[in-house]
Coordinates of C-alpha atoms and ligand atoms in Angstrom, one line a residue:
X1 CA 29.2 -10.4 22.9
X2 CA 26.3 -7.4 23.7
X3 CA 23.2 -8.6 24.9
X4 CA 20.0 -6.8 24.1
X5 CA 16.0 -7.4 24.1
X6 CA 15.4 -6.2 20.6
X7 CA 17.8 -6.2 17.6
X8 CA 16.6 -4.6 14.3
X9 CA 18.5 -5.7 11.6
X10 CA 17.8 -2.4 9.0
X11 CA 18.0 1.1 9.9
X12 CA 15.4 2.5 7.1
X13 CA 11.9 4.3 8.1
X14 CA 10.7 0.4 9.6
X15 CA 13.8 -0.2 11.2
X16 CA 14.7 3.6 13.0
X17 CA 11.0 4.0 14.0
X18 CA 10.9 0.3 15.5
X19 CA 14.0 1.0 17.3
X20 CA 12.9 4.2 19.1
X21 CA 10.0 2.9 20.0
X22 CA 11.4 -0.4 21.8
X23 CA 13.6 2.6 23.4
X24 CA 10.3 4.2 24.6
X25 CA 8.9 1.2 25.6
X26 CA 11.5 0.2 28.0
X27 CA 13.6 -2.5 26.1
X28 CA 17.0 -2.7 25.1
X29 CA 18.1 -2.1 21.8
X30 CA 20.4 -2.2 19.1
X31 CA 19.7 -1.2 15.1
X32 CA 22.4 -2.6 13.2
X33 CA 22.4 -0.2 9.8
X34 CA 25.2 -1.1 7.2
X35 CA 25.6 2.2 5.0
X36 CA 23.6 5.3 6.6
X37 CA 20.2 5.3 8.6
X38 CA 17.0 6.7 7.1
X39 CA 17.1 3.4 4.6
X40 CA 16.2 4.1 0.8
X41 CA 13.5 6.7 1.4
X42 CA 15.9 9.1 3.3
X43 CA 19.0 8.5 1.1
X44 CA 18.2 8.1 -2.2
X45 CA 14.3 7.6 -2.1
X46 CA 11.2 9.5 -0.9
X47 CA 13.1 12.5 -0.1
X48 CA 15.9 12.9 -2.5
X49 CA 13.0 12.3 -5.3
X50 CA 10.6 14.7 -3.3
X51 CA 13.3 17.5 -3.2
X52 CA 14.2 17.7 -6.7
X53 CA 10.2 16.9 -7.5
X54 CA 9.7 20.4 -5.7
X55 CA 12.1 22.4 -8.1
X56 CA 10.6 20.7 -11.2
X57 CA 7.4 22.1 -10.0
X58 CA 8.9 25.4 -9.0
X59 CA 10.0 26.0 -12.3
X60 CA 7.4 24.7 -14.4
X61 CA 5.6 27.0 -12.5
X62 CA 7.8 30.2 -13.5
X63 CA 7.0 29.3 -17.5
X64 CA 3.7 29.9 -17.2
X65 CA 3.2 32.4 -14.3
X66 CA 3.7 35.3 -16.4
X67 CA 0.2 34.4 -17.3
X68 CA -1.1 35.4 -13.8
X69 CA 0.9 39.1 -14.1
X70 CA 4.3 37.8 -12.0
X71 CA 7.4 38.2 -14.4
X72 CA 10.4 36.2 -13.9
X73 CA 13.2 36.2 -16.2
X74 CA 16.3 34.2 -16.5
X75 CA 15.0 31.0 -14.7
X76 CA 17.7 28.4 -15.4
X77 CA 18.5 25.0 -13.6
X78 CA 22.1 24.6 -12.0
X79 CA 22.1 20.4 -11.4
X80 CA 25.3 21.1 -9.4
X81 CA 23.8 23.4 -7.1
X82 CA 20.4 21.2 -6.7
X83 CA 22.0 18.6 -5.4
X84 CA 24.3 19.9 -3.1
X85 CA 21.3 21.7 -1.6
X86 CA 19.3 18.0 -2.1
X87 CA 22.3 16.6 -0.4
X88 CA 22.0 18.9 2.7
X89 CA 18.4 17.8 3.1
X90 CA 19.4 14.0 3.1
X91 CA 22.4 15.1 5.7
X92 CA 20.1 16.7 8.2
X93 CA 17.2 14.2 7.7
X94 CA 19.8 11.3 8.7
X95 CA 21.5 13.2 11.5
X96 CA 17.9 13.4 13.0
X97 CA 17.3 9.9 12.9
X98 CA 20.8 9.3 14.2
X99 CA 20.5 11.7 17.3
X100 CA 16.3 10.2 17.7
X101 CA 18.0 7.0 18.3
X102 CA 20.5 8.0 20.7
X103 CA 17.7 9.9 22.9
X104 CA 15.3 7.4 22.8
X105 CA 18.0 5.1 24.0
X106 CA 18.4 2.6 21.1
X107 CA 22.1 2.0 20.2
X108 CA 23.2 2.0 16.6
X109 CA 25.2 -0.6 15.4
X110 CA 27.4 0.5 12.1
X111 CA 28.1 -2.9 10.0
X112 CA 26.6 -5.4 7.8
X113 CA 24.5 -8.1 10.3
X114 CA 23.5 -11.5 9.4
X115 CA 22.1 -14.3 11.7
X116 CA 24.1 -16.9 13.2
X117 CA 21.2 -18.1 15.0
X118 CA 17.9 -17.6 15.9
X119 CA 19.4 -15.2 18.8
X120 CA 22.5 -13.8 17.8
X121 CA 23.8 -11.7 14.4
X122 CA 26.8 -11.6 13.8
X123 CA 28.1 -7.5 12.3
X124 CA 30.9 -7.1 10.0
X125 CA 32.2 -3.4 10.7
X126 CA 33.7 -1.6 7.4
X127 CA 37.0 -2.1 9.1
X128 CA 36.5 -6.0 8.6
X129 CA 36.6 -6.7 12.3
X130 CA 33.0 -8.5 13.5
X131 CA 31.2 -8.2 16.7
X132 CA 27.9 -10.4 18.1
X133 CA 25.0 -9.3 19.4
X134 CA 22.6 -11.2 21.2
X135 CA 18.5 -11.2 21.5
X136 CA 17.1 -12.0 24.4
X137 CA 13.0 -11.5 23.4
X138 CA 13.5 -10.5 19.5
X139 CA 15.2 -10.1 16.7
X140 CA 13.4 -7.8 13.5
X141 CA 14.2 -8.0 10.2
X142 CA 14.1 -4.8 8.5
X143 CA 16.4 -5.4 5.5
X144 CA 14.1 -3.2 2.8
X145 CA 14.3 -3.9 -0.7
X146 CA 17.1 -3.2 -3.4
X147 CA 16.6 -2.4 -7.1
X148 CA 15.3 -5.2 -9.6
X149 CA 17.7 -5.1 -12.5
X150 CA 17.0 -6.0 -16.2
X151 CA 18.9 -8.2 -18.0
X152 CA 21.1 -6.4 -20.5
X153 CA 20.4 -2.9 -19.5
X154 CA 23.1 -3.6 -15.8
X155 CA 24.0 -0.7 -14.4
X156 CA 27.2 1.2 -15.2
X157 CA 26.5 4.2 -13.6
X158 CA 26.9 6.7 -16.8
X159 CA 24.6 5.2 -19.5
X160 CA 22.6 2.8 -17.7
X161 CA 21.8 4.1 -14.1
X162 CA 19.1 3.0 -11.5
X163 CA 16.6 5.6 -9.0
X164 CA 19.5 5.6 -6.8
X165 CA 21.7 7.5 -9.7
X166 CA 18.8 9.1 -11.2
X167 CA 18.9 11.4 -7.8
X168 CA 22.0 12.0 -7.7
X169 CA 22.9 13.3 -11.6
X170 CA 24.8 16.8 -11.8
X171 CA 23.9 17.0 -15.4
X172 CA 20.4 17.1 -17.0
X173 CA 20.1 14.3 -19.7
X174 CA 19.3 16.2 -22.9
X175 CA 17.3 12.8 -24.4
X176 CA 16.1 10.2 -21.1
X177 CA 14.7 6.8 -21.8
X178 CA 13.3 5.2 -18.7
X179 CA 12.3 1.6 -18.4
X180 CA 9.3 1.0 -16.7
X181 CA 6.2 3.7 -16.6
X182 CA 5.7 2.6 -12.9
X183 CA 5.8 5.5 -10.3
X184 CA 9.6 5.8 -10.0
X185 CA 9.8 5.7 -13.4
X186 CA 7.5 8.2 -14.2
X187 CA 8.2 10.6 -11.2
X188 CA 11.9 10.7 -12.1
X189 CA 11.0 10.7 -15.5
X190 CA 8.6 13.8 -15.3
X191 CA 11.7 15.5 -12.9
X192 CA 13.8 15.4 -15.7
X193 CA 11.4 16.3 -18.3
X194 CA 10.5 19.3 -16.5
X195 CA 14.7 20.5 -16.2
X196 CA 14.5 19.8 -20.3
X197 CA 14.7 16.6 -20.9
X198 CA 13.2 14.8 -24.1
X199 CA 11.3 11.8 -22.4
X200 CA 10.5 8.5 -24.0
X201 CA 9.5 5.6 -21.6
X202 CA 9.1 1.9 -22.7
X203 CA 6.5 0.1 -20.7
X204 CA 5.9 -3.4 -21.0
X205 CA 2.2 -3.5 -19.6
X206 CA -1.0 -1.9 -21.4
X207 CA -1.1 0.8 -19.4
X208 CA 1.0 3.5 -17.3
X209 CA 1.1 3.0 -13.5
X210 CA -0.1 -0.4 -13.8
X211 CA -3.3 -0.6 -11.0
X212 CA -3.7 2.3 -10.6
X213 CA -7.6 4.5 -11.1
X214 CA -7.7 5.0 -15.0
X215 CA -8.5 8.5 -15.3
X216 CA -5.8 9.6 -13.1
X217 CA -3.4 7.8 -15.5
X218 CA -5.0 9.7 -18.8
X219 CA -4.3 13.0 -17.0
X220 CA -1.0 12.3 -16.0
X221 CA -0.4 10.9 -19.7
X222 CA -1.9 14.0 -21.1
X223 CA 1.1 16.1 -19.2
X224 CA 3.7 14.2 -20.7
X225 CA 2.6 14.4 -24.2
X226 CA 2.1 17.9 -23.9
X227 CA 5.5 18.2 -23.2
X228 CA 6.5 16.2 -25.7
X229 CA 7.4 13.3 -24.3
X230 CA 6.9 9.5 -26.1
X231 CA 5.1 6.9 -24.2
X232 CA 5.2 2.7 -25.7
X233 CA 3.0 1.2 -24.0
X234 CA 2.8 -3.1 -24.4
X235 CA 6.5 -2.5 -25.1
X236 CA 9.9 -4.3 -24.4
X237 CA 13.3 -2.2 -24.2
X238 CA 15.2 -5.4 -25.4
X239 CA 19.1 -4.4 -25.4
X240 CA 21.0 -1.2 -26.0
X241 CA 24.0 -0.1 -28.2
X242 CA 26.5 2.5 -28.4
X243 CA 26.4 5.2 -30.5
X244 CA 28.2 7.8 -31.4
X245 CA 26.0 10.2 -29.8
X246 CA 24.7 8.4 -26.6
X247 CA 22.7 4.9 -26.5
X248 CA 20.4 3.4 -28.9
X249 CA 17.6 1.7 -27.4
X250 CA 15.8 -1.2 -29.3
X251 CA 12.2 -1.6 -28.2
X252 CA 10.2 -4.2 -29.6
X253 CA 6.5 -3.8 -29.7
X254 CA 3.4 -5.4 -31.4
X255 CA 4.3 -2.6 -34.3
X256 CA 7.6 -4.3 -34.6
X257 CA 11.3 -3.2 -33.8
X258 CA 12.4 0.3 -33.2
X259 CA 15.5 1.9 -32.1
X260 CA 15.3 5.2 -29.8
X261 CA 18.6 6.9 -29.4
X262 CA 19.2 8.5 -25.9
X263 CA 21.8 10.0 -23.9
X264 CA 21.0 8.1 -20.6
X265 CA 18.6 4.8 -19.7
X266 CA 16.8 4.7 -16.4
X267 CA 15.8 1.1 -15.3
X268 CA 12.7 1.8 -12.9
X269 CA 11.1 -1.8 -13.0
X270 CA 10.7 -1.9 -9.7
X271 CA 12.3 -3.3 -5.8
X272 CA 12.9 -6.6 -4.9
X273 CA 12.7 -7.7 -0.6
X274 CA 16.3 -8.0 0.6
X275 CA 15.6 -11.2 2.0
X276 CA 18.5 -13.4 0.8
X277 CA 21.8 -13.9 2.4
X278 CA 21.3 -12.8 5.6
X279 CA 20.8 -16.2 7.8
X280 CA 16.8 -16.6 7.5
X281 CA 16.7 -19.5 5.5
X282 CA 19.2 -21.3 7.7
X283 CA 17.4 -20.2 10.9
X284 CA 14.1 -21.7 9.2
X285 CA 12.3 -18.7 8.8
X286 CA 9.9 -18.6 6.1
X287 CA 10.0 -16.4 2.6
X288 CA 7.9 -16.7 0.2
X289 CA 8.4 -17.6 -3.8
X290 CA 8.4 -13.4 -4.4
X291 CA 11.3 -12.9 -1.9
X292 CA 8.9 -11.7 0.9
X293 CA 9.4 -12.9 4.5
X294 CA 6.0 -14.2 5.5
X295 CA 4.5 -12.3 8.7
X296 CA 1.4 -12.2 10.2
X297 CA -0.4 -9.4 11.7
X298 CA 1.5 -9.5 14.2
X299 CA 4.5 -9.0 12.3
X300 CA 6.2 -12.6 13.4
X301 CA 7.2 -14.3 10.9
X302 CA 7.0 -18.7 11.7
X303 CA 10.0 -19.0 14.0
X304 CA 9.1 -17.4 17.3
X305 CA 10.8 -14.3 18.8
X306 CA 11.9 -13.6 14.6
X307 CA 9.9 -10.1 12.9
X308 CA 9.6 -8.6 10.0
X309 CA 8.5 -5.5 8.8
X310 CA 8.9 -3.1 5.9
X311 CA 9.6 -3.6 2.2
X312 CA 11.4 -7.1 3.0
X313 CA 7.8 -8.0 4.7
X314 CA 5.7 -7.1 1.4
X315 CA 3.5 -5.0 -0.7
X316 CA 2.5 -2.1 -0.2
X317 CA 6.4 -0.9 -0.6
X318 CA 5.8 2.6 0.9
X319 CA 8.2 4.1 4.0
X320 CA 4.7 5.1 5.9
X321 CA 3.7 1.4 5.7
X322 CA 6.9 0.3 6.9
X323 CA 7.0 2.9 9.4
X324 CA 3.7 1.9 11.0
X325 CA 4.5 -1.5 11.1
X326 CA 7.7 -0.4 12.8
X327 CA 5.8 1.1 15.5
X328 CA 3.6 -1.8 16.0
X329 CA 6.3 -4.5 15.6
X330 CA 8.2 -2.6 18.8
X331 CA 4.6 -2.8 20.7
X332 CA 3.9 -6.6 20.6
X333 CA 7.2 -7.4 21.4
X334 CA 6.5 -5.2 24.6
X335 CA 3.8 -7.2 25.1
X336 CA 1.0 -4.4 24.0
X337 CA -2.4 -5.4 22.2
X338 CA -0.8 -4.1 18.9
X339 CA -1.9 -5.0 15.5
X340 CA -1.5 -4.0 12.0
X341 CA -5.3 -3.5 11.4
X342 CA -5.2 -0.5 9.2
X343 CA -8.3 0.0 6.7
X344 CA -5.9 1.1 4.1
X345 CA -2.4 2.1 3.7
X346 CA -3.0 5.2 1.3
X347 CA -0.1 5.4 -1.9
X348 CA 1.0 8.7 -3.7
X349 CA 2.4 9.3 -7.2
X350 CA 4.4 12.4 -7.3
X351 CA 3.8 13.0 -11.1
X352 CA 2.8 16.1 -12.5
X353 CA -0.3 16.2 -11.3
X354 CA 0.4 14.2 -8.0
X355 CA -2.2 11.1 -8.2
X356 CA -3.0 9.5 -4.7
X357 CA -5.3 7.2 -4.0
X358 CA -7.0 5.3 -1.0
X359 CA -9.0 1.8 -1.4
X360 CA -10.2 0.3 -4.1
X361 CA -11.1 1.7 -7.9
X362 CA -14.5 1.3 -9.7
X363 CA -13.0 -1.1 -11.6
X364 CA -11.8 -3.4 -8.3
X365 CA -15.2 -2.5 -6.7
X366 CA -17.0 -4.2 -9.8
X367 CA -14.9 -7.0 -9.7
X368 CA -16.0 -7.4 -6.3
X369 CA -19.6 -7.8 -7.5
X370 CA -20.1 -4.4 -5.3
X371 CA -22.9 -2.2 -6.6
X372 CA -20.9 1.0 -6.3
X373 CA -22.0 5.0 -7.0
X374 CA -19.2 7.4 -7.8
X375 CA -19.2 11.1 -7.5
X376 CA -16.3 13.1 -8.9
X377 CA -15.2 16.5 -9.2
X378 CA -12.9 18.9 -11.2
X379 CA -10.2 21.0 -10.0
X380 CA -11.0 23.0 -13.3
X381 CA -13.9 24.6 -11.7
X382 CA -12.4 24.9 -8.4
X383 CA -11.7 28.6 -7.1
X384 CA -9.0 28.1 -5.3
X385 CA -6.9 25.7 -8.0
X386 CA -8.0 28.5 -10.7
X387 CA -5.7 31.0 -8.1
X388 CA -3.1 29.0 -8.2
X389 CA -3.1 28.4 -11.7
X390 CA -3.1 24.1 -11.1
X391 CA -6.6 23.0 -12.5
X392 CA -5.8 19.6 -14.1
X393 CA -7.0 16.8 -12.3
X394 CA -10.3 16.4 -9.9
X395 CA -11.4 14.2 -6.7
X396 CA -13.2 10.8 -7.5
X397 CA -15.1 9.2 -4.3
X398 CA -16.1 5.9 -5.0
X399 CA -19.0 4.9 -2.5
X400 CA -21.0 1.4 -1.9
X401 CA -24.4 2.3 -3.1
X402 CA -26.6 0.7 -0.7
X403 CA -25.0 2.6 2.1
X404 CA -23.0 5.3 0.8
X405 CA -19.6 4.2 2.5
X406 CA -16.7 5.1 0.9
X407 CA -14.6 2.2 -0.6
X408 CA -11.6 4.3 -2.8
X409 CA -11.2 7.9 -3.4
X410 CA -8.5 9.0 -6.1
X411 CA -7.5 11.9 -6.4
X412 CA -5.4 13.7 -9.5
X413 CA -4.1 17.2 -8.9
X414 CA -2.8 20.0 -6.7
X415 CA -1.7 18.9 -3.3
X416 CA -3.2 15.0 -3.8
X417 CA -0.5 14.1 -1.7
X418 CA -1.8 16.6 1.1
X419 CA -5.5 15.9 0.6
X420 CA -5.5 11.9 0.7
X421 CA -4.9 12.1 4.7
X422 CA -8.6 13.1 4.9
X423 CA -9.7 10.3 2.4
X424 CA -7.4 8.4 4.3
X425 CA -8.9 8.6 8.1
X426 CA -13.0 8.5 6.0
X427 CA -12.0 5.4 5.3
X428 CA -10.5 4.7 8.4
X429 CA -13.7 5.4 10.5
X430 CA -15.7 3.6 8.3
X431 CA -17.0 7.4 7.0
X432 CA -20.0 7.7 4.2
X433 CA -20.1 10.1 1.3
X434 CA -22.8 11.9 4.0
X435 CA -20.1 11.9 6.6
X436 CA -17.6 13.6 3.8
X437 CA -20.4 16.0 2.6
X438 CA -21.9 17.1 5.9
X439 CA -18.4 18.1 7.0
X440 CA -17.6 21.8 6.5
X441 CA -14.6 22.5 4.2
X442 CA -13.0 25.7 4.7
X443 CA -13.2 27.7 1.6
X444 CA -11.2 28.6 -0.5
X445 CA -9.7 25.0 -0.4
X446 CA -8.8 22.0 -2.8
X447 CA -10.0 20.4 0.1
X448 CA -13.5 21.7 -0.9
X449 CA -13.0 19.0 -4.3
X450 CA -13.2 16.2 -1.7
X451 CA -16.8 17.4 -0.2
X452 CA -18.1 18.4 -3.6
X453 CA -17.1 14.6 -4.8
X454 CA -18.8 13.2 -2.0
X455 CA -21.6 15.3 -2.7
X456 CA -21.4 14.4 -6.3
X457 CA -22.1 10.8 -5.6
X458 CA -25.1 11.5 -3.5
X459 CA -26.6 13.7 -6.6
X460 CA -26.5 17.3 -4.8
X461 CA -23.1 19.1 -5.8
X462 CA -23.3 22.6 -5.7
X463 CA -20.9 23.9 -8.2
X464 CA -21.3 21.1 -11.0
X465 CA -24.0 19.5 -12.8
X466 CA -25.2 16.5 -10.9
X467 CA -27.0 13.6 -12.9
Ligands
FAD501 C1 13.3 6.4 -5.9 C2 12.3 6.0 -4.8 C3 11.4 6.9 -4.4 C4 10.5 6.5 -3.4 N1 9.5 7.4 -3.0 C5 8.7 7.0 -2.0 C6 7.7 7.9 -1.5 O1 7.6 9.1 -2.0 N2 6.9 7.5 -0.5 C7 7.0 6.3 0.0 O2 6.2 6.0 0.9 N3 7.9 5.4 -0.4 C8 8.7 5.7 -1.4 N4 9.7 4.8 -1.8 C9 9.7 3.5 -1.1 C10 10.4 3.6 0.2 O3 11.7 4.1 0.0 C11 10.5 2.3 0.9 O4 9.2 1.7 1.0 C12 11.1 2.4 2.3 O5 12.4 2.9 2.3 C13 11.1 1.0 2.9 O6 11.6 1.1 4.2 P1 12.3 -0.2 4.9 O7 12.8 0.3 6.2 O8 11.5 -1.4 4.8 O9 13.6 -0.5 4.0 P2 14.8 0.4 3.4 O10 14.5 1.8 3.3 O11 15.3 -0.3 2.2 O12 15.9 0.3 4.6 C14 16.5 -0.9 4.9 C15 17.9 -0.6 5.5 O13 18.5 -1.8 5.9 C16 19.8 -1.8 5.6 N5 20.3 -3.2 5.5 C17 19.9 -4.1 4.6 N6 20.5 -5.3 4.9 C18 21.3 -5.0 5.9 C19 22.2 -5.9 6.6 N7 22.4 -7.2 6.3 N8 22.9 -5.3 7.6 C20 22.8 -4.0 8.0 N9 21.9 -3.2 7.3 C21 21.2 -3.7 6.3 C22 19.9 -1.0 4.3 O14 21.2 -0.4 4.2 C23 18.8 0.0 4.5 O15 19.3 1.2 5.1 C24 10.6 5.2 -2.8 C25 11.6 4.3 -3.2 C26 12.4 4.7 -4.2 C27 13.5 3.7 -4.7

């Protein structure tokens, strides 16, 4: 039996990051991780999907930068080759995390772990052989989330495959249905659409990207029918057969019943908490109906010296979120004054454009009974997205009226995923549209799009028409 202060059971971007810090902090511990560390977002997440998001920009780049006087000839995708290069950045990302571990003095623990008590887990190494680990001050759950499955469209890893194979294919689909027009859906989707794919996607809601700011949606919508892709929207994907050729898909709709042949089916409806299975309920600790474990801000779930964090500890499901929480799980179990009292955790679509937002929408601000002012600009008129030839898209600040202070900011285009860290710490600090406006923007920037919006909303842009 190895006694330690902290176990974290889950060695994904909550777990690793809560595990190093207990190691900075002092404390003893052990991260039990059951197939490789980095979790989902390292393996066959954020940065698989990121990686082959980058080529699909790259080369939808080269078919139009002729335009701009650059040549390039023969462009061609080799899946093969991607991957292995995809692979090597997965390989080096875990062997960080493996070797930030070791120096921060946390020891990993290679096996599956479940609770045997509210103390001890008990880790079933691959060899079969089992060793127990004891808690003295805590124990953190930080099991993640696995992939929902649909009912008649399981997984058999050739027709039918999840995100996980999605990253992983060495051959382009020449027709792609995906099941659910959620972000992984539609970021994978648009990946495959840009190496040649013919792109349908069934989604059962009213709208793409369910929740998120309208007009982002439209432009990210507009991409995909320009590139031919077919979107059903308030649309069921009911059951699939064979065909000679690849699948037929039936999708049932208020128009009635249609079949959609394909050569592959991506089920992207979304992650369930791992919260089953491993001890909780028999140690008392509370989950709610969803799957979640309940926490509080503290991350302690009802059964003292028992965490959780991450995806298994609810909404948002985002590696940053789970990472912070991480962080501040490992500090109140040192005894700090931590607390997850974040403003906002900010969330990024890598579609083409990128779409990432912070806060709330109009639409939530109005449900709110808030009195709200918006100011938005275009990247269209934006020097420095005219150079590089990436002008969909614009910045929306969405401001309390009374006081100017900035409640959401959504942003569709270049580099969202870059710019929302500013939007992110306004928000953070409480900033108003004045704040944003008064603050210098280097120029040439996107960034610029961000003070122009704010400036928007106040009704003194400079380079657009203000009402
Ligand atoms: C395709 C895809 C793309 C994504 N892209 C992004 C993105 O761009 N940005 C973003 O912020 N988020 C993204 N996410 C979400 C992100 O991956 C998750 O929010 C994040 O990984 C959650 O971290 P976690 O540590 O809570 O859980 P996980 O990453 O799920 O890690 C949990 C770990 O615990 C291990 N484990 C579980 N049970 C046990 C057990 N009993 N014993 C031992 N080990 C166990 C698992 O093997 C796993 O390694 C994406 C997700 C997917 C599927």
């Amino acid at each position: 039996m190895s006694t330690y202060d902290v176990i974290v059971l889950g060695g994904g971007p909550g777990g690793y990051p809560c595990a190093i810090r207990a190691g900075q902090l002092g404390l003893k511990v052990a991260c039990i991780e059951e197939e490789e560390v980095g979790g989902v977002c390292v393996n066959w997440g954020c940065i698989p999907s990121k990686a082959l998001i980058a080529n699909a920009h790259f080369l939808t780049k080269s078919h139009h930068i002729g335009d701009a006087g650059i040549a390039i000839s023969g462009v061609s995708v080799d899946p093969n080759k991607m991957q292995d290069w995809k692979n090597g950045i997965v390989k080096k990302m875990t062997g960080g995390v493996r070797s930030l571990l070791k120096t921060n003095g946390a020891t990993l623990v290679e096996g599956r772990g479940k609770l045997v008590d509210k103390r001890t887990i008990e880790v079933t190494k691959k060899d079969g052989s089992t060793e127990r680990l004891t808690a003295q001050k805590a124990i953190v759950i930080a099991t993640g989330s696995a992939t929902i499955q649909v009912p008649g469209f399981e997984f058999d890893g050739e027709r039918i495959i999840g995100a996980r194979e999605a990253v992983n294919l060495r051959a382009i689909p020449k027709r792609l249905l995906v099941v659910g027009g959620g972000v992984i859906g539609l970021e994978l989707g648009m990946v495959y659409q840009s190496f040649g794919s013919e792109l349908t996607v069934v989604e059962l809601t009213p709208n793409l990207l369910p929740g998120t700011d309208p007009d982002c949606v439209r432009v990210v919508e507009k991409t995909i029918a320009k590139r031919n892709g077919v979107v059903f929207k308030s649309a069921k994907a009911e059951g699939w057969e064979k065909t000679a050729n690849g699948v037929a898909v039936t999708i049932a709709s208020a128009e009635g019943t249609k079949k959609v042949e394909c050569d592959v089916v991506l089920v992207a409806v979304g992650m369930k908490p791992r919260s089953r299975g491993i001890g909780l309920e028999e140690a008392g600790v509370a989950i709610d109906q969803r799957g979640f474990v309940t926490t509080n801000e503290r991350c302690e779930t009802n059964v003292p010296g028992i965490y959780a964090i991450g995806d298994v500890s609810g909404v948002p499901m985002l590696a940053h979120k789970a990472t912070k929480e991480g962080e501040v799980c490992a500090e109140v179990i040192a005894g700090k004054a931590a607390a997850k009292d974040w403003v906002t955790v900010p969330g990024i679509i890598f579609t083409d454009p990128e779409i990432a937002t912070v806060g709330i929408t109009e639409a939530q601000a109005k449900e709110r009974g808030l009195s709200v002012k918006v100011g938005k600009f275009p990247f269209s008129v934006l020097a420095r997205a005219l150079s590089i030839m990436e002008t969909e898209g614009f910045v929306k600040v969405v401001t309390e009226t009374k006081t100017t202070r900035v409640l959401g900011i959504h942003i569709c285009g270049p580099n969202a995923s870059d710019l929302i860290s500013e939007a992110a710490l306004a928000m953070e600090v409480v900033a108003t549209a004045e704040d944003i406006a008064l603050t210098i923007h280097p120029h040439p920037t996107l960034g610029e799009a961000m003070m122009e919006a704010a400036q928007h909303s106040l009704g003194h842009a400079i380079h657009i028409a203000n009402r």
